[in-house]
Tab-separated table of C-alpha atoms in Angstrom:
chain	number	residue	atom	x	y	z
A	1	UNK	CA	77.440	-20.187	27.543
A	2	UNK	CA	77.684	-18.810	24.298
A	3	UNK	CA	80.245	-16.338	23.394
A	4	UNK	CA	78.388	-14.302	21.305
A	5	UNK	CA	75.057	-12.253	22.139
A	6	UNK	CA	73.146	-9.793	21.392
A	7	UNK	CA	71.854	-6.104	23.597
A	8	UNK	CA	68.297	-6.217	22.245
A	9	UNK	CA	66.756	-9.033	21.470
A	10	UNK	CA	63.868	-6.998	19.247
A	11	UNK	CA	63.574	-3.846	17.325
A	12	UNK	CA	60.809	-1.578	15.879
A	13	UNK	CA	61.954	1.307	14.051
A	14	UNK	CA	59.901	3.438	11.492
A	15	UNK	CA	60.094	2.943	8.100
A	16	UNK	CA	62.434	5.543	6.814
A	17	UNK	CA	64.509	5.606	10.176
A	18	UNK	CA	68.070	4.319	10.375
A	19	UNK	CA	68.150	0.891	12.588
A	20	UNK	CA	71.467	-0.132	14.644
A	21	UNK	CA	71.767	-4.028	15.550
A	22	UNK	CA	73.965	-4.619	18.253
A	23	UNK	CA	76.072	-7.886	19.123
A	24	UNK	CA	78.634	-8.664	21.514
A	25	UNK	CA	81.047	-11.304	21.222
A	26	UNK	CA	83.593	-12.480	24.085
A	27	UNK	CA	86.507	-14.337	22.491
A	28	UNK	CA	88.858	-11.821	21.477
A	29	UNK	CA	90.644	-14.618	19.604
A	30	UNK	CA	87.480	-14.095	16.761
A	31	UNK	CA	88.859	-13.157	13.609
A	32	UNK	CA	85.898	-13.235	10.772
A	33	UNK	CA	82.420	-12.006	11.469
A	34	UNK	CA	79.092	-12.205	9.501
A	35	UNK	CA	75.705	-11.015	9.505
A	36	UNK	CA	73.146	-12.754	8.460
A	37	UNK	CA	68.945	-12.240	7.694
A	38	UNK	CA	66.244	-14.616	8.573
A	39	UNK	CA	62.913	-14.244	7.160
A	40	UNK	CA	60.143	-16.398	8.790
A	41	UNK	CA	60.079	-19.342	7.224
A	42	UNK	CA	63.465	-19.116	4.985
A	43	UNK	CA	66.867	-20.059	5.371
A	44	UNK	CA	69.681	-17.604	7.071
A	45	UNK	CA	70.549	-15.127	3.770
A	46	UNK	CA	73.973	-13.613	4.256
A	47	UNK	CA	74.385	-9.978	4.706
A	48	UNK	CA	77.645	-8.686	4.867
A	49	UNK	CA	80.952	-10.005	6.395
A	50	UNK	CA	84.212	-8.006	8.218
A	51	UNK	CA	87.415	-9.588	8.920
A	52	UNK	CA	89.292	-8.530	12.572
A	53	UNK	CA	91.616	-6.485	10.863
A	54	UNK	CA	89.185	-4.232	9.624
A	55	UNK	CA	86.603	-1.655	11.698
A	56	UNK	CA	83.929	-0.789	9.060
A	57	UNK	CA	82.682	-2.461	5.910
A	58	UNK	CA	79.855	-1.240	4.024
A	59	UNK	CA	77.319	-2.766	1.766
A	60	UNK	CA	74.116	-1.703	-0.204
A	61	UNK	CA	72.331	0.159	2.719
A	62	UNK	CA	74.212	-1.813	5.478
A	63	UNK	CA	77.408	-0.947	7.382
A	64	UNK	CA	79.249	-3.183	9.689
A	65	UNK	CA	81.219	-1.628	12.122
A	66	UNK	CA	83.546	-3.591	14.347
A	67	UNK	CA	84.868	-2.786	17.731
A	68	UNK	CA	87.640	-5.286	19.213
A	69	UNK	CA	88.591	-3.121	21.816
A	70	UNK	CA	85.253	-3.619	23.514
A	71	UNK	CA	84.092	-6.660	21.576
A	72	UNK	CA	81.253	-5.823	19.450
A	73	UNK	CA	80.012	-5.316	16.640
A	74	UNK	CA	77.212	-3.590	14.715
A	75	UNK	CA	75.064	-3.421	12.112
A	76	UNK	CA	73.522	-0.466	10.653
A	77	UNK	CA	70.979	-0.595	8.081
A	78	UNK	CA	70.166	3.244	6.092
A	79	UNK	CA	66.687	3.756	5.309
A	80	UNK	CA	64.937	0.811	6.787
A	81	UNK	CA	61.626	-0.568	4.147
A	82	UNK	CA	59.517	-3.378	5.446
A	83	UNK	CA	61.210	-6.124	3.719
A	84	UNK	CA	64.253	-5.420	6.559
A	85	UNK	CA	61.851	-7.112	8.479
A	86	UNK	CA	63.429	-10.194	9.548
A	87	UNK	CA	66.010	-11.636	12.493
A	88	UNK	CA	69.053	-10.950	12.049
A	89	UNK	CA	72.377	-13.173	13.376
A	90	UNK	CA	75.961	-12.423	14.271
A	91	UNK	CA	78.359	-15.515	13.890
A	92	UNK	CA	82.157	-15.303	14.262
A	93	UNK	CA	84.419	-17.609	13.639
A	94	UNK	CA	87.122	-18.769	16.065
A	95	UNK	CA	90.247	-19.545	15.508
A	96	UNK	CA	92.499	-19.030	12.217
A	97	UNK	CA	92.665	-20.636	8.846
A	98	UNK	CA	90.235	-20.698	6.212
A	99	UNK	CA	88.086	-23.941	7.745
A	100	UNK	CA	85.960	-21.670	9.966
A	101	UNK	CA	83.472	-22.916	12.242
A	102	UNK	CA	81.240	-20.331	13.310
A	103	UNK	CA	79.204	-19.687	16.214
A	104	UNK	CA	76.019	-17.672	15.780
A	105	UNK	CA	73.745	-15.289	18.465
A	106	UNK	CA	70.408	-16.131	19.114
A	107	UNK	CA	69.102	-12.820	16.840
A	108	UNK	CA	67.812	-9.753	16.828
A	109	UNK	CA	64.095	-9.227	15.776
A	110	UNK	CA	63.618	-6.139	13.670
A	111	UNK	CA	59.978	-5.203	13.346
A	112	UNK	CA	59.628	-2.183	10.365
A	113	UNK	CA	56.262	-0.020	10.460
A	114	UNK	CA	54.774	1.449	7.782
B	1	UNK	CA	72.344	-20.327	-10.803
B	2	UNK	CA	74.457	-22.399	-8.490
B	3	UNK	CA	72.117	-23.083	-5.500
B	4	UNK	CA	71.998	-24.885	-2.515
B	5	UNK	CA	68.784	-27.523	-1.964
B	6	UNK	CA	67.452	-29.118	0.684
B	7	UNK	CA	64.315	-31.694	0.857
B	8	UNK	CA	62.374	-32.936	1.982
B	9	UNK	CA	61.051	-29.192	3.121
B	10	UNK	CA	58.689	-31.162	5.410
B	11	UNK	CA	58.694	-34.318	7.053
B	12	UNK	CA	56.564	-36.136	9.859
B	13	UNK	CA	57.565	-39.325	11.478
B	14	UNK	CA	57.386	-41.638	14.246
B	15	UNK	CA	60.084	-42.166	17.363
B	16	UNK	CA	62.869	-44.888	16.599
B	17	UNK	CA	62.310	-44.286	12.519
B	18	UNK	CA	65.220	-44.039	10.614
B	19	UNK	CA	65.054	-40.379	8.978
B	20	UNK	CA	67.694	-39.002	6.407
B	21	UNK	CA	67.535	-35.863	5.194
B	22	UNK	CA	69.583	-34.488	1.914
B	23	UNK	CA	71.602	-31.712	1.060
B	24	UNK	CA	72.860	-30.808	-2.148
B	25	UNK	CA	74.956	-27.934	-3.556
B	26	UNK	CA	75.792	-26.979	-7.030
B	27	UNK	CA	78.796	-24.563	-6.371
B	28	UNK	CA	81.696	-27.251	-5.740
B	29	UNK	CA	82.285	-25.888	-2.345
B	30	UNK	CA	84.503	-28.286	-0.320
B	31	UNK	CA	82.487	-27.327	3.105
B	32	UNK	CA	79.298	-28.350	4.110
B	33	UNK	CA	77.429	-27.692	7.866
B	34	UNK	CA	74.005	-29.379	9.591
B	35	UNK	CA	72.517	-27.208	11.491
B	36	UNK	CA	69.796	-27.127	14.216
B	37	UNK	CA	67.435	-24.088	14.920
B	38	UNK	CA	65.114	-24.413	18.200
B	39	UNK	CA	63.818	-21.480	19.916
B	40	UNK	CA	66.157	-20.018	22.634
B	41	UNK	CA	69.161	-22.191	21.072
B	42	UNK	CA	69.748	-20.653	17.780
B	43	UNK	CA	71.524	-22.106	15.034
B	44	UNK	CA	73.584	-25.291	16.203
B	45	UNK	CA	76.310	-26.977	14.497
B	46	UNK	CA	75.310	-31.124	14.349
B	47	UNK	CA	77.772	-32.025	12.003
B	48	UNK	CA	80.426	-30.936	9.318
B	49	UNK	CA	82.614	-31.882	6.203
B	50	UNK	CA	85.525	-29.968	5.168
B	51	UNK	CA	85.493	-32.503	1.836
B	52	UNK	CA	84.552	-36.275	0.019
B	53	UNK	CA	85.038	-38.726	3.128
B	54	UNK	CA	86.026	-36.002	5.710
B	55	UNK	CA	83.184	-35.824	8.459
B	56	UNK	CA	83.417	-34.443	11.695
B	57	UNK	CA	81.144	-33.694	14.609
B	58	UNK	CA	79.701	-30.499	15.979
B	59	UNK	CA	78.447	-29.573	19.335
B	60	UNK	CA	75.216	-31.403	19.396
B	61	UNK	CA	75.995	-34.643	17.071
B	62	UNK	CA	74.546	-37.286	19.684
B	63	UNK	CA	72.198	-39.461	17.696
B	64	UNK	CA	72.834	-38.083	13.749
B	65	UNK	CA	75.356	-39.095	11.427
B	66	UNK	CA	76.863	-37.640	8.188
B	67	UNK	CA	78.652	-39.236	5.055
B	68	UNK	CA	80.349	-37.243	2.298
B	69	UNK	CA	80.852	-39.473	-0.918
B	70	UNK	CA	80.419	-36.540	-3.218
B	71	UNK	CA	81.357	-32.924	-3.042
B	72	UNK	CA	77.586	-32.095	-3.656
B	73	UNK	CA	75.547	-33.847	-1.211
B	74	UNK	CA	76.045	-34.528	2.381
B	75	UNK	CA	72.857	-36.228	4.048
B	76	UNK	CA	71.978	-36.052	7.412
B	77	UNK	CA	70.693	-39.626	8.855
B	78	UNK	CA	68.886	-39.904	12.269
B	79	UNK	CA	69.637	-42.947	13.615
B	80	UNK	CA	66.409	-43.485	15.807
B	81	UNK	CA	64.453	-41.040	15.436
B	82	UNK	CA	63.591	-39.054	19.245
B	83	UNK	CA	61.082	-36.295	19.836
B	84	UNK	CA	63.916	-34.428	21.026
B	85	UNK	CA	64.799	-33.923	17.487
B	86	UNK	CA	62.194	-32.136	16.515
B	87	UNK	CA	63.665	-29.306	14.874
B	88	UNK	CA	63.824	-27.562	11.724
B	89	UNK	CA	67.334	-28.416	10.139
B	90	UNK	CA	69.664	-25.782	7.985
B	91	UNK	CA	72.578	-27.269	5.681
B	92	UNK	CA	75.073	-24.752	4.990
B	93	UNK	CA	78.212	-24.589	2.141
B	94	UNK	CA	81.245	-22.304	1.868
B	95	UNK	CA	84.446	-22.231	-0.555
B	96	UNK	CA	87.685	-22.523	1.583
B	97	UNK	CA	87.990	-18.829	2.969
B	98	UNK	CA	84.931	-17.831	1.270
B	99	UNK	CA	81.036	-16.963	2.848
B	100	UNK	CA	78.835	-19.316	3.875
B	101	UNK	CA	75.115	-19.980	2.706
B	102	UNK	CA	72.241	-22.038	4.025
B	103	UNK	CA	69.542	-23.883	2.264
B	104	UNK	CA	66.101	-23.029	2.751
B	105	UNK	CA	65.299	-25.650	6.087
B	106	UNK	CA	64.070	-28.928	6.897
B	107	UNK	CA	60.892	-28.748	9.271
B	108	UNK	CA	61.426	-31.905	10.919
B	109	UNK	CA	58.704	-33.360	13.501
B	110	UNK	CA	58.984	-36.478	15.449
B	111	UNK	CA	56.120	-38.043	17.184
């Protein structure tokens, strides 16, 4: 099977409200990790990235917070507007060097109301 | 802006056609990726080029081919075309050690 996945496969939050995106990865041997945004219709738009020697990175209203003791990782998006209304992927990359294959999760459906 | 393109954005054909669709990226990245999305599969890697003449195959390559003679375009040729194929189709560049972004999709359907 895959080795990475995701808790929730959809999410409905508020508009306003903080949202958390969960994924879980099982190769511990994963050293790059990205999240990416998928609006119907369009093309994956990359988010933000975090390396495995790092546990937080933080964007423009998005944090990535990495856990390799458990294997997962998050994303957190601050004040979530309707246009965060997408699916979002995980994808890590396994094994070293800088020609990365990655593998991606199946995605998280985040659903914004108004 | 550099960009990355895709076309054709739609395409219908017929089982055992021939189909090729084309990539093409103006930021002189050396890798390029085919993907395949299909519900309850997410994004899976066909096949990839790490440079001009380098191809190599992904997880699901069985019945597609790739050639690189360029560092900007890397089309993705379907053999004989099956319904099984029916997909919609991402290509993807990165810069050694650098992100990786995907075109805007290939709605592919195969009757």
């Amino acid at each position: 099977g895959e080795s990475v996945g995701l808790h929730l496969p959809t999410l409905s939050v508020q508009e306003g409200d903080n949202s958390i995106i969960n994924c879980a990865y099982s190769n511990s041997a994963s050293d790059y990790f990205i999240w990416y945004k998928q609006e119907s219709g369009k093309g994956p738009q990359f988010i933000i990235d975090i390396r495995s020697n790092m546990d937080k990175r933080q964007g423009q209203r998005v944090t990535v917070l990495l856990n390799k003791t458990v294997k997962h990782l998050s994303l957190q998006i601050a004040a979530t507007q309707p246009g965060d209304s997408a699916v979002y992927f995980c994808a890590e990359n396994i094994g070293g060097g800088s020609n990365y294959k990655l593998t991606f999760g199946k995605g998280t459906l985040l659903t914004v109301n108004p | 802006d550099a960009e990355i393109t895709q076309s054709p954005r739609h395409k219908i054909t017929e089982t055992g056609r021939q189909v090729t669709l084309a990539c093409h990226q103006t930021w002189n990245h050396n890798n390029m990726f085919w993907y395949r999305q299909d519900l309850g599969h997410g994004l899976r890697l066909i096949h990839y080029s790490y440079g001009v003449h380098d191809t190599n195959k992904g997880e699901v390559s069985d019945g597609y081919s790739v050639s690189r003679s360029n560092t900007e375009d890397l089309p993705l040729t379907l053999e004989s075309a099956a319904s099984s194929q029916t997909s919609v189709y991402f290509c993807a560049s990165r810069a050694d050690g650098g992100k990786q972004f995907f075109g805007p999709g290939t709605r592919l359907t195969v009757l």
